[in-house]
Short mmCIF file of C-alpha atoms in Angstrom, two decimals:
data_model
loop_
_atom_site.label_atom_id
_atom_site.label_comp_id
_atom_site.label_asym_id
_atom_site.label_seq_id
_atom_site.Cartn_x
_atom_site.Cartn_y
_atom_site.Cartn_z
CA MET A 1328 10.28 -61.32 48.71
CA SER A 1329 12.05 -64.64 48.17
CA GLY A 1330 8.62 -66.42 49.36
CA ARG A 1331 10.61 -67.24 53.06
CA PHE A 1332 9.24 -65.26 55.93
CA PRO A 1333 12.31 -64.23 58.12
CA LEU A 1334 11.37 -64.77 62.08
CA PHE A 1335 12.13 -61.18 62.58
CA ARG A 1336 12.14 -58.30 60.08
CA LYS A 1337 13.89 -55.11 60.37
CA ARG A 1338 10.78 -53.38 61.55
CA ASP A 1339 10.03 -55.92 64.16
CA LEU A 1340 13.48 -55.57 65.24
CA LEU A 1341 12.87 -52.12 65.72
CA VAL A 1342 9.49 -52.63 67.85
CA PHE A 1343 11.53 -54.88 70.09
CA LEU A 1344 14.24 -52.44 70.32
CA VAL A 1345 11.78 -49.77 71.54
CA ALA A 1346 10.01 -51.64 73.89
CA PHE A 1347 12.88 -53.07 75.68
CA LEU A 1348 14.14 -49.45 76.36
CA LEU A 1349 11.07 -48.57 77.43
CA ALA A 1350 11.25 -51.26 79.92
CA ALA A 1351 14.83 -50.52 81.01
CA ALA A 1352 13.80 -46.66 81.59
CA GLY A 1353 10.93 -48.28 83.90
CA PHE A 1354 13.52 -50.25 85.50
CA TRP A 1355 15.63 -47.19 86.09
CA ARG A 1356 13.15 -45.28 87.41
CA TRP A 1357 12.85 -47.49 90.58
CA ILE A 1358 16.33 -47.77 91.29
CA PRO A 1359 17.19 -45.18 93.91
CA SER A 1360 19.38 -42.73 92.03
CA ASP A 1361 22.80 -42.79 93.17
CA ASP A 1362 22.73 -39.39 92.73
CA ALA A 1363 20.00 -38.63 95.63
CA LEU A 1364 21.73 -36.57 97.89
CA ILE A 1365 19.29 -35.64 100.99
CA ALA A 1366 21.19 -33.50 103.20
CA VAL A 1367 19.72 -33.71 106.97
CA VAL A 1368 20.40 -31.07 109.76
CA GLU A 1369 19.89 -32.20 113.21
CA GLN A 1370 20.02 -29.87 116.21
CA ASN A 1371 19.97 -31.35 119.96
CA GLY A 1372 19.11 -34.73 117.93
CA GLU A 1373 15.81 -33.42 116.13
CA VAL A 1374 16.04 -32.89 112.69
CA VAL A 1375 15.36 -29.34 111.82
CA LYS A 1376 15.89 -29.32 107.90
CA ARG A 1377 16.08 -31.70 104.79
CA VAL A 1378 17.43 -30.27 101.67
CA ASP A 1379 17.45 -32.40 98.30
CA LEU A 1380 20.80 -31.29 97.40
CA GLU A 1381 20.28 -32.38 93.82
CA ARG A 1382 17.74 -29.51 93.52
CA VAL A 1383 20.14 -26.69 95.16
CA THR A 1384 20.43 -24.23 92.24
CA GLU A 1385 21.51 -21.15 94.21
CA PRO A 1386 24.09 -21.02 97.48
CA GLU A 1387 21.70 -20.95 100.48
CA THR A 1388 22.49 -20.62 104.17
CA LEU A 1389 20.96 -21.88 107.28
CA THR A 1390 21.83 -19.90 110.79
CA LEU A 1391 21.00 -22.36 113.79
CA GLU A 1392 20.82 -20.11 117.09
CA GLY A 1393 21.83 -21.55 120.21
CA ASP A 1394 24.68 -21.35 122.85
CA VAL A 1395 26.93 -22.01 119.96
CA THR A 1396 25.73 -20.71 116.46
CA VAL A 1397 26.35 -22.55 113.47
CA THR A 1398 26.02 -21.65 109.65
CA VAL A 1399 25.20 -24.41 107.42
CA LEU A 1400 25.95 -24.04 103.58
CA PHE A 1401 23.87 -25.56 101.25
CA GLU A 1402 25.41 -25.77 97.30
CA PRO A 1403 24.09 -27.63 94.37
CA GLY A 1404 24.97 -31.34 95.12
CA GLN A 1405 26.89 -30.29 98.50
CA VAL A 1406 26.72 -29.22 101.97
CA SER A 1407 29.10 -27.75 104.43
CA ILE A 1408 29.39 -26.14 107.99
CA THR A 1409 30.95 -22.98 107.02
CA ASN A 1410 30.79 -21.03 110.32
CA SER A 1411 30.74 -22.23 114.24
CA ASP A 1412 31.19 -20.37 117.34
CA CYS A 1413 32.72 -23.35 118.89
CA PRO A 1414 36.55 -23.31 120.01
CA ASP A 1415 37.60 -26.46 118.17
CA GLN A 1416 36.18 -25.83 114.67
CA VAL A 1417 36.24 -29.65 113.97
CA CYS A 1418 33.25 -29.17 112.20
CA VAL A 1419 34.30 -26.62 109.84
CA ARG A 1420 37.37 -28.36 109.28
CA THR A 1421 35.38 -31.36 108.08
CA GLY A 1422 34.54 -29.36 104.81
CA VAL A 1423 32.22 -30.14 102.25
CA LEU A 1424 29.80 -32.98 102.17
CA THR A 1425 29.07 -34.52 98.98
CA ARG A 1426 28.97 -38.42 99.41
CA SER A 1427 25.77 -39.99 101.06
CA GLY A 1428 27.27 -41.47 104.71
CA GLN A 1429 29.24 -38.29 105.20
CA SER A 1430 28.87 -36.21 108.20
CA ALA A 1431 29.82 -33.02 109.77
CA VAL A 1432 29.11 -32.68 113.70
CA CYS A 1433 29.90 -29.69 115.79
CA LEU A 1434 29.60 -31.14 118.90
CA PRO A 1435 29.68 -27.94 121.44
CA ALA A 1436 26.63 -26.96 119.56
CA ARG A 1437 25.13 -30.31 119.40
CA VAL A 1438 24.33 -29.83 115.75
CA ALA A 1439 24.96 -32.79 112.91
CA VAL A 1440 25.00 -32.43 109.06
CA ARG A 1441 24.62 -35.60 107.35
CA ILE A 1442 23.89 -36.88 103.75
CA GLU A 1443 21.44 -39.84 104.31
CA GLY A 1444 22.30 -43.02 102.88
CA GLU A 1445 25.10 -45.84 103.67
CA ASN A 1446 28.48 -44.71 104.73
CA ALA A 1447 30.98 -43.43 101.63
CA SER A 1448 33.21 -46.37 102.42
CA GLY A 1449 30.11 -48.90 102.00
CA ALA A 1450 30.56 -49.61 105.86
CA ASP A 1451 27.93 -49.49 108.37
CA GLY A 1452 29.97 -47.53 110.78
CA MET A 1453 33.07 -45.84 111.64
CA THR A 1454 35.60 -45.92 114.66
CA GLY A 1455 37.90 -43.31 115.61
CA MET B 47 4.90 -72.76 55.63
CA GLY B 48 1.98 -70.08 55.45
CA GLN B 49 2.45 -66.45 55.89
CA PHE B 50 -0.20 -66.58 58.88
CA ALA B 51 1.88 -69.51 60.71
CA ALA B 52 5.27 -67.85 60.64
CA GLY B 53 3.42 -64.13 61.74
CA PHE B 54 2.02 -66.20 64.78
CA LYS B 55 5.14 -67.73 65.52
CA LYS B 56 7.25 -64.45 65.38
CA TRP B 57 4.65 -62.91 67.45
CA MET B 58 5.19 -65.77 70.17
CA VAL B 59 8.41 -65.27 70.26
CA ILE B 60 8.23 -61.60 70.72
CA ALA B 61 5.64 -62.29 73.65
CA ALA B 62 7.81 -64.95 75.08
CA GLY B 63 11.07 -62.27 75.01
CA LEU B 64 8.70 -59.72 76.67
CA ALA B 65 7.42 -61.80 79.12
CA MET B 66 11.08 -63.20 80.15
CA LEU B 67 11.94 -59.18 80.32
CA LEU B 68 8.82 -58.78 82.64
CA VAL B 69 9.83 -61.58 84.91
CA VAL B 70 13.65 -60.12 85.43
CA LEU B 71 12.19 -56.33 85.79
CA LEU B 72 9.53 -58.01 88.50
CA VAL B 73 12.39 -60.09 90.34
CA SER B 74 15.35 -57.62 90.38
CA GLN B 75 12.68 -54.93 92.11
CA PHE B 76 11.60 -57.21 94.50
CA LEU B 77 15.29 -57.78 95.35
CA ILE B 78 15.43 -54.11 95.66
CA PHE B 79 12.77 -53.51 97.55
CA GLU B 80 13.97 -56.36 99.59
CA LYS B 81 16.98 -54.63 100.46
CA ASP B 82 16.26 -53.69 103.79
CA GLU B 83 18.50 -50.42 104.63
CA GLY B 84 17.41 -50.43 108.06
CA TYR B 85 15.82 -47.74 110.68
CA GLN B 86 18.22 -44.94 111.50
CA ALA B 87 18.19 -43.02 114.70
CA THR B 88 20.75 -40.22 115.96
CA ALA B 89 21.06 -38.51 119.29
CA PHE B 90 23.49 -36.83 121.32
CA ALA B 91 24.24 -38.30 124.65
CA MET B 92 27.62 -38.65 126.52
CA GLY B 93 29.31 -35.58 124.62
CA SER B 94 28.67 -37.45 121.54
CA TYR B 95 26.85 -38.13 118.48
CA VAL B 96 25.09 -41.07 118.98
CA GLN B 97 23.93 -43.04 115.76
CA GLN B 98 21.86 -46.21 115.42
CA THR B 99 20.95 -48.08 112.49
CA LEU B 100 18.09 -51.20 113.33
CA TYR B 101 17.05 -53.68 111.40
CA GLY B 102 13.95 -55.98 112.00
CA THR B 103 10.69 -55.44 114.42
CA ASP B 104 9.76 -52.40 116.57
CA ALA B 105 13.10 -50.65 115.14
CA GLU B 106 11.98 -47.28 115.89
CA GLU B 107 10.59 -47.85 119.37
CA VAL B 108 13.77 -50.15 120.28
CA SER B 109 16.26 -47.15 119.22
CA SER B 110 14.38 -44.77 121.51
CA ASP B 111 14.66 -47.27 124.34
CA ALA B 112 18.17 -47.62 123.34
CA ALA B 113 18.76 -43.93 123.25
CA HIS B 114 17.04 -43.67 126.72
CA ALA B 115 19.38 -46.16 128.51
CA VAL B 116 22.52 -44.46 127.34
CA THR B 117 21.12 -41.12 128.70
CA GLU B 118 20.27 -42.69 131.94
CA LEU B 119 23.79 -44.55 132.00
CA GLU B 120 25.34 -41.03 131.38
CA GLN B 121 22.98 -39.76 134.51
CA LEU B 122 24.57 -42.20 136.94
CA ILE B 123 28.24 -42.49 135.31
CA SER B 124 29.28 -39.02 134.71
CA TRP B 125 30.94 -36.91 137.27
CA ARG B 126 30.03 -33.77 135.90
CA VAL B 127 25.66 -34.56 136.79
CA ASP B 128 25.21 -33.22 140.08
CA GLY B 129 23.56 -36.24 141.96
CA SER B 130 24.62 -38.76 139.54
CA ASP B 131 26.72 -41.99 141.52
CA ILE B 132 29.85 -40.91 140.75
CA ALA B 133 29.40 -37.06 141.64
CA ALA B 134 28.20 -39.01 145.04
CA LEU B 135 31.09 -41.26 145.14
CA ASN B 136 33.61 -38.30 144.44
CA GLN B 137 31.77 -35.95 147.56
CA ALA B 138 32.03 -38.47 149.83
CA ALA B 139 35.66 -39.12 149.20
CA GLY B 140 37.82 -39.69 152.22
CA GLU B 141 34.49 -40.27 154.22
CA GLU B 142 32.09 -43.39 153.68
CA ALA B 143 31.44 -46.07 150.76
CA VAL B 144 28.73 -44.99 148.86
CA GLN B 145 25.63 -47.23 147.43
CA LEU B 146 25.72 -47.68 143.65
CA ASP B 147 23.11 -48.57 141.02
CA VAL B 148 24.25 -52.23 139.43
CA ARG B 149 25.18 -50.71 135.94
CA THR B 150 27.61 -47.92 137.67
CA MET B 151 28.94 -51.13 139.63
CA ASP B 152 29.57 -52.80 136.16
CA VAL B 153 31.06 -50.10 134.26
CA LEU B 154 33.39 -49.14 137.50
CA SER B 155 34.47 -52.49 137.89
CA ARG B 156 35.69 -53.45 134.71
CA ALA B 157 37.63 -49.88 134.97
CA LEU B 158 39.00 -51.53 138.04
CA SER B 159 39.85 -54.86 136.28
CA VAL B 160 41.74 -52.71 133.39
CA ALA B 161 43.34 -50.30 135.53
CA GLN B 162 44.73 -53.12 137.67
CA ALA B 163 45.61 -55.13 134.53
CA THR B 164 47.75 -52.35 133.16
CA ASN B 165 49.56 -50.89 136.31
CA GLY B 166 47.21 -48.12 135.75
CA ALA B 167 47.82 -46.91 131.96
CA TYR B 168 44.05 -46.70 132.45
CA ASP B 169 43.02 -45.57 135.49
CA PRO B 170 39.18 -44.28 136.29
CA THR B 171 40.79 -42.40 139.33
CA VAL B 172 42.60 -39.70 137.18
CA LEU B 173 40.00 -37.19 137.61
CA PRO B 174 42.18 -34.95 140.02
CA VAL B 175 44.25 -34.51 137.05
CA SER B 176 41.91 -34.98 133.79
CA SER B 177 39.80 -32.03 135.60
CA LEU B 178 42.75 -29.96 135.46
CA TRP B 179 42.92 -30.23 131.87
CA ASN B 180 39.31 -29.98 130.76
CA PHE B 181 39.57 -32.08 127.88
CA ASP B 182 35.83 -32.97 128.32
CA THR B 183 34.68 -29.33 127.75
CA ASP B 184 35.06 -26.73 125.05
CA GLU B 185 37.76 -25.11 126.79
CA PRO B 186 40.69 -27.34 127.44
CA MET B 187 43.96 -25.54 129.05
CA LEU B 188 47.47 -26.56 129.93
CA PRO B 189 47.79 -26.89 134.02
CA ASP B 190 50.48 -25.52 135.90
CA GLN B 191 52.73 -27.97 136.27
CA VAL B 192 53.17 -27.51 140.15
CA ASP B 193 49.35 -28.13 140.53
CA LEU B 194 49.54 -30.89 138.33
CA LEU B 195 52.07 -32.79 140.10
CA ASP B 196 50.44 -31.95 143.31
CA SER B 197 47.05 -33.87 142.02
CA LEU B 198 49.03 -36.64 140.73
CA GLU B 199 49.54 -37.47 144.27
CA ASN B 200 45.84 -38.13 144.59
CA VAL B 201 45.61 -40.30 141.30
CA GLY B 202 45.97 -44.06 142.16
CA TYR B 203 43.44 -46.80 141.49
CA GLY B 204 44.30 -48.39 144.64
CA PHE B 205 42.42 -45.36 146.21
CA LEU B 206 39.27 -47.12 144.95
CA THR B 207 37.42 -49.97 147.00
CA MET B 208 34.55 -51.78 145.22
CA ASN B 209 32.23 -53.94 147.52
CA GLU B 210 30.56 -56.24 144.91
CA ALA B 211 28.34 -57.58 147.60
CA ALA B 212 27.03 -54.78 149.17
CA GLN B 213 27.12 -52.76 145.67
CA THR B 214 29.34 -49.80 147.31
CA ALA B 215 32.38 -48.01 146.65
CA SER B 216 34.51 -45.91 148.45
CA LEU B 217 37.57 -43.55 147.79
CA ALA B 218 40.35 -43.52 150.11
CA HIS B 219 40.68 -39.72 150.42
CA GLN B 220 39.58 -36.51 150.30
CA GLY B 221 40.85 -35.11 146.75
CA ASN B 222 40.69 -38.73 145.25
CA GLY B 223 38.12 -38.38 142.35
CA VAL B 224 36.43 -40.69 139.45
CA ASP B 225 36.25 -39.78 136.04
CA LEU B 226 34.53 -42.40 133.78
CA GLY B 227 35.45 -40.48 130.73
CA GLY B 228 37.63 -43.16 128.84
CA ILE B 229 35.21 -45.85 129.03
CA GLY B 230 31.64 -44.16 128.96
CA LYS B 231 31.47 -44.20 125.28
CA GLY B 232 32.04 -48.29 124.98
CA ALA B 233 29.80 -48.64 127.94
CA ALA B 234 27.20 -46.63 126.45
CA CYS B 235 27.23 -49.09 123.41
CA ASP B 236 26.71 -52.09 125.94
CA ALA B 237 23.78 -50.25 127.36
CA ALA B 238 22.12 -49.75 124.00
CA VAL B 239 22.97 -53.70 122.97
CA GLU B 240 21.48 -54.75 126.24
CA VAL B 241 18.36 -53.42 124.99
CA TYR B 242 18.64 -54.70 121.42
CA ARG B 243 19.24 -57.81 123.19
CA ALA B 244 15.94 -57.58 125.30
CA SER B 245 14.06 -56.44 122.04
CA ASP B 246 12.68 -58.30 118.83
CA VAL B 247 15.38 -56.45 116.55
CA ASP B 248 17.15 -58.57 114.50
CA ALA B 249 20.04 -56.69 114.06
CA ALA B 250 21.83 -53.27 114.99
CA ILE B 251 24.70 -51.09 115.52
CA VAL B 252 25.29 -48.26 117.50
CA ALA B 253 27.97 -45.65 117.31
CA VAL B 254 28.80 -43.59 120.50
CA GLY B 255 31.20 -41.09 119.08
CA GLY B 256 34.19 -43.48 117.73
CA SER B 257 32.86 -46.55 120.12
CA ILE B 258 30.51 -49.05 118.13
CA GLY B 259 28.61 -51.78 119.14
CA LEU B 260 27.38 -54.77 116.75
CA TYR B 261 24.05 -56.74 117.64
CA GLY B 262 22.68 -59.81 115.32
CA SER B 263 23.35 -60.50 112.13
CA LYS B 264 22.51 -58.25 108.82
CA PRO B 265 19.64 -59.25 106.91
CA ASP B 266 21.87 -60.26 104.21
CA GLY B 267 23.89 -62.45 106.35
CA SER B 268 26.88 -60.62 105.40
CA ASP B 269 29.61 -59.12 108.36
CA TRP B 270 29.29 -55.64 109.55
CA LEU B 271 31.95 -53.22 107.91
CA VAL B 272 33.38 -51.00 110.59
CA ALA B 273 35.65 -48.62 108.96
CA VAL B 274 38.84 -47.16 111.11
CA ARG B 275 39.42 -43.10 110.67
CA ASP B 276 42.48 -42.09 108.62
CA PRO B 277 44.39 -40.40 111.48
CA ASN B 278 45.57 -37.74 108.73
CA GLY B 279 42.01 -37.01 107.39
CA THR B 280 38.71 -35.63 108.78
CA GLN B 281 35.55 -36.86 110.33
CA ASN B 282 34.57 -38.58 107.23
CA ASP B 283 38.40 -40.37 105.69
CA SER B 284 38.45 -43.85 106.77
CA LEU B 285 42.05 -45.78 106.13
CA GLY B 286 40.58 -49.13 105.74
CA VAL B 287 37.78 -51.28 106.82
CA LEU B 288 37.40 -54.11 109.64
CA ALA B 289 34.82 -57.01 108.67
CA LEU B 290 33.26 -58.10 111.97
CA GLN B 291 30.55 -60.60 112.84
CA ASP B 292 29.53 -58.74 116.42
CA GLY B 293 31.20 -57.51 119.35
CA PHE B 294 32.43 -53.97 120.07
CA VAL B 295 34.78 -51.42 119.15
CA SER B 296 36.64 -48.35 120.13
CA THR B 297 39.29 -46.11 118.99
CA SER B 298 41.68 -43.78 121.34
CA GLY B 299 43.36 -41.59 118.80
CA SER B 300 45.63 -38.58 119.38
CA TYR B 301 44.06 -36.50 116.69
CA GLU B 302 40.75 -36.44 118.50
CA LYS B 303 40.77 -33.41 121.09
CA THR B 304 43.74 -31.13 120.79
CA PHE B 305 44.91 -27.83 121.40
CA THR B 306 47.98 -26.22 120.92
CA VAL B 307 49.90 -24.06 123.49
CA ASP B 308 53.55 -22.28 122.25
CA GLY B 309 53.70 -24.33 119.22
CA GLN B 310 53.25 -27.60 121.00
CA THR B 311 49.95 -29.59 120.76
CA TYR B 312 48.09 -31.49 123.65
CA HIS B 313 45.92 -34.53 123.15
CA HIS B 314 43.54 -35.88 125.39
CA LEU B 315 45.08 -39.26 126.17
CA LEU B 316 46.65 -38.72 129.52
CA ASP B 317 48.92 -41.05 131.00
CA PRO B 318 47.84 -41.55 134.85
CA ASN B 319 51.47 -42.01 136.09
CA THR B 320 53.07 -38.66 134.54
CA GLY B 321 49.60 -36.27 134.56
CA TYR B 322 50.71 -35.31 130.80
CA PRO B 323 49.40 -36.34 127.44
CA ALA B 324 50.83 -40.29 126.61
CA GLN B 325 54.24 -39.90 124.98
CA SER B 326 53.80 -42.79 122.67
CA ASP B 327 54.72 -43.40 119.13
CA LEU B 328 50.91 -44.18 118.47
CA VAL B 329 48.72 -42.15 116.72
CA SER B 330 45.56 -44.23 117.04
CA VAL B 331 44.59 -47.85 118.48
CA THR B 332 41.37 -49.64 117.87
CA VAL B 333 40.14 -52.31 120.14
CA VAL B 334 37.70 -54.91 119.59
CA CYS B 335 36.35 -57.28 121.93
CA GLU B 336 33.18 -58.77 123.54
CA ASN B 337 32.63 -55.91 125.74
CA GLY B 338 32.03 -51.92 124.89
CA ALA B 339 33.21 -50.62 128.43
CA LEU B 340 36.61 -52.89 128.50
CA SER B 341 37.24 -51.85 124.59
CA ASP B 342 36.93 -48.33 125.29
CA ALA B 343 39.28 -48.57 128.40
CA LEU B 344 41.45 -51.04 126.78
CA ALA B 345 42.02 -48.59 123.58
CA THR B 346 42.87 -45.72 125.95
CA ALA B 347 45.44 -48.28 128.10
CA CYS B 348 46.93 -49.36 124.77
CA PHE B 349 47.59 -46.29 123.22
CA VAL B 350 49.29 -45.27 126.82
CA LEU B 351 51.29 -48.31 126.88
CA GLY B 352 52.34 -48.59 123.42
CA LEU B 353 52.46 -51.49 120.94
CA GLU B 354 55.11 -54.10 122.74
CA ASP B 355 53.13 -53.37 126.43
CA SER B 356 49.79 -53.68 124.91
CA LEU B 357 50.10 -57.49 123.66
CA PRO B 358 49.89 -59.24 127.22
CA VAL B 359 47.02 -56.86 128.31
CA LEU B 360 44.96 -58.42 124.92
CA ARG B 361 45.85 -61.47 125.43
CA ALA B 362 44.38 -61.26 129.19
CA PHE B 363 40.52 -59.84 127.97
CA ASP B 364 40.78 -61.93 124.66
CA ALA B 365 40.72 -58.83 122.65
CA GLU B 366 42.13 -57.98 119.56
CA ALA B 367 43.74 -54.48 118.20
CA LEU B 368 44.82 -52.34 115.48
CA PHE B 369 48.00 -49.99 116.06
CA ILE B 370 48.41 -47.04 113.70
CA ASP B 371 51.85 -45.66 114.72
CA GLN B 372 53.40 -42.38 113.46
CA GLU B 373 55.30 -43.70 110.29
CA ASN B 374 51.97 -44.36 109.33
CA ARG B 375 52.52 -48.14 109.77
CA ILE B 376 49.33 -50.47 111.00
CA THR B 377 49.81 -53.21 113.26
CA ILE B 378 46.95 -55.84 113.88
CA ALA B 379 47.23 -57.78 116.51
CA GLY B 380 45.11 -60.95 116.55
CA ASP B 381 43.48 -62.03 113.62
CA LEU B 382 41.10 -59.15 112.65
CA SER B 383 39.72 -59.14 109.03
CA PHE B 384 41.00 -55.67 107.89
CA GLU B 385 40.95 -54.40 104.38
CA LEU B 386 43.37 -51.63 103.71
CA ARG B 387 42.20 -49.04 101.34
CA SER B 388 44.57 -46.21 101.81
CA SER B 389 47.96 -46.10 99.71
CA SER B 390 49.42 -44.03 102.39
CA TYR B 391 49.89 -46.88 105.39
CA THR B 392 51.30 -50.26 105.34
CA VAL B 393 50.06 -52.97 107.25
CA SER B 394 52.06 -56.02 109.18
CA ARG B 395 50.28 -58.60 111.81
CA GLN B 396 51.22 -59.84 115.08
CA GLU B 397 50.14 -63.01 116.66
CA LEU B 398 48.91 -62.77 119.78
#
C-alpha cells in the first residue's frame, strides 16, 4: 500500500468484466439468432408443417399425397424436396435449402418449402 | 483523500458505467424490436406461387383480400376456366361480341396496346398456337408442324376488336382465341396493389411467379430490393439486385418452362409470328414500369424482339429493362439502379 487508492483495482476490474459479460450474454439472447432456420412446408397455400432445422438430429421425411406426390427431406440445418411425381422436376433440381429466404416450389403439386426470414440475397423479392 | 471517499467515487464510476451499458442495451433492443419484418402470406394462383409481405395496419386481412382479388382475376381472364370472360369470348369467336368485366377489359386493352406497339411480338390472340404447345400444363409437347402452320393463320391481334364504351370485345373468326398467359401474372400484381392502395397498409410487395408489384415505402424508408434470377442457376440463385422505389417488375426467361425432344430444347416464349419458341440471343428480359400487366407483356415482347428492336417499345411505354444474353452479358436500358453480385456476368448500359 502506498497510501493512494487507485480508482480501480484488479479485483474491481474483474467484477466489471463479469458484469459486462453477463450483460453481453443477455444482449445476444435478445438478438434473433442468425442460425434460426424454420422450414415451412405448404400445400395449396396452407402450412402443413413447420420444422426448426437446428433441432433436427436425424434425417426425417414428409410425404405429401395428392394428384402429385411430393417427398420432403429434413436434415440437420437443411431441407430439400427429394422426390416429386411432377414431370418438370424443377423442385427437385432446386436442391438443398440451407439459408433463410430460400424456397423450393413444386407448382404441379402446389407444394412449397421455404425457410422463413428475409431473402438469402437480402432482397425483398425475386423476379425471374 | 480518505479511503471512504475514494471507494465511493470508484463505485460511482462503476455504477455510471453500468447505467450507460444498460441504456445502450435498451436502445439496441428497442431498435431490434422496431425492425418491422412485415407480415408474410403465400398462396397458389394464376398457376404460380403467390408471395406477399405487408407492413402496417391490418396486414393479415389485407393480404387475404389481395389473394382473393388475384383469384377473382384468374376466374375472369383464364381461358381454361369454364365460364370465365375469356372462355366466353373464345366461345363466341366469329359470332358475337361478349360483355366483359371492367377488370378483363383493362387487361385485354393493355394486351392489345402492347401487341399493336410490337407488331405482334406479344400477341394475346396466340391461343390457337399456344394450346398446341401446352406450356401452361404439366405436359407440354412438340406440335405437328402442319397443325402449327394451320393454327398460325388464326393468330393475329387484328382479329380482336374491343368496344370500350359498350365494354365488349369480339373475335373475328371461329378458331381465333385469346390466351392472357403472357400478361396474367403482371395483371395479378396490379390487382393486389389495387387492394393495398385502398387499405391502411403502409407498404407491401407481392410476387406472382416472376412478376412483382411494389407498393409504398418500407418502414425504414429504404428502396425495395428485387433480386434478378440467375438464368444459369436454380430458383434461389440471383445474379444481382435492382433497387426500386415503386412500380412493377416482370421477367421473361427461356429457362422457365422447357422440354427437350430429340436433343432440341423448346422454351415457352413463343414468337406469335412463327408459332415456334422465339429465336433470340437473349435468355431473359426483366421489365420495370408503372403497370404490372404492361411489365409482363413487355417482358415477353422484348424477349421476342431482341435488344435493338425493344428500345423504341420501352421508350413508348416509359419502361426500363434489363437484358441478359446467351454470352452472359447484361444490358441495362434506362437508369435502373442495379448491383451485380455475380462474377459470371458483365454489365453495360444503353440510353433510352
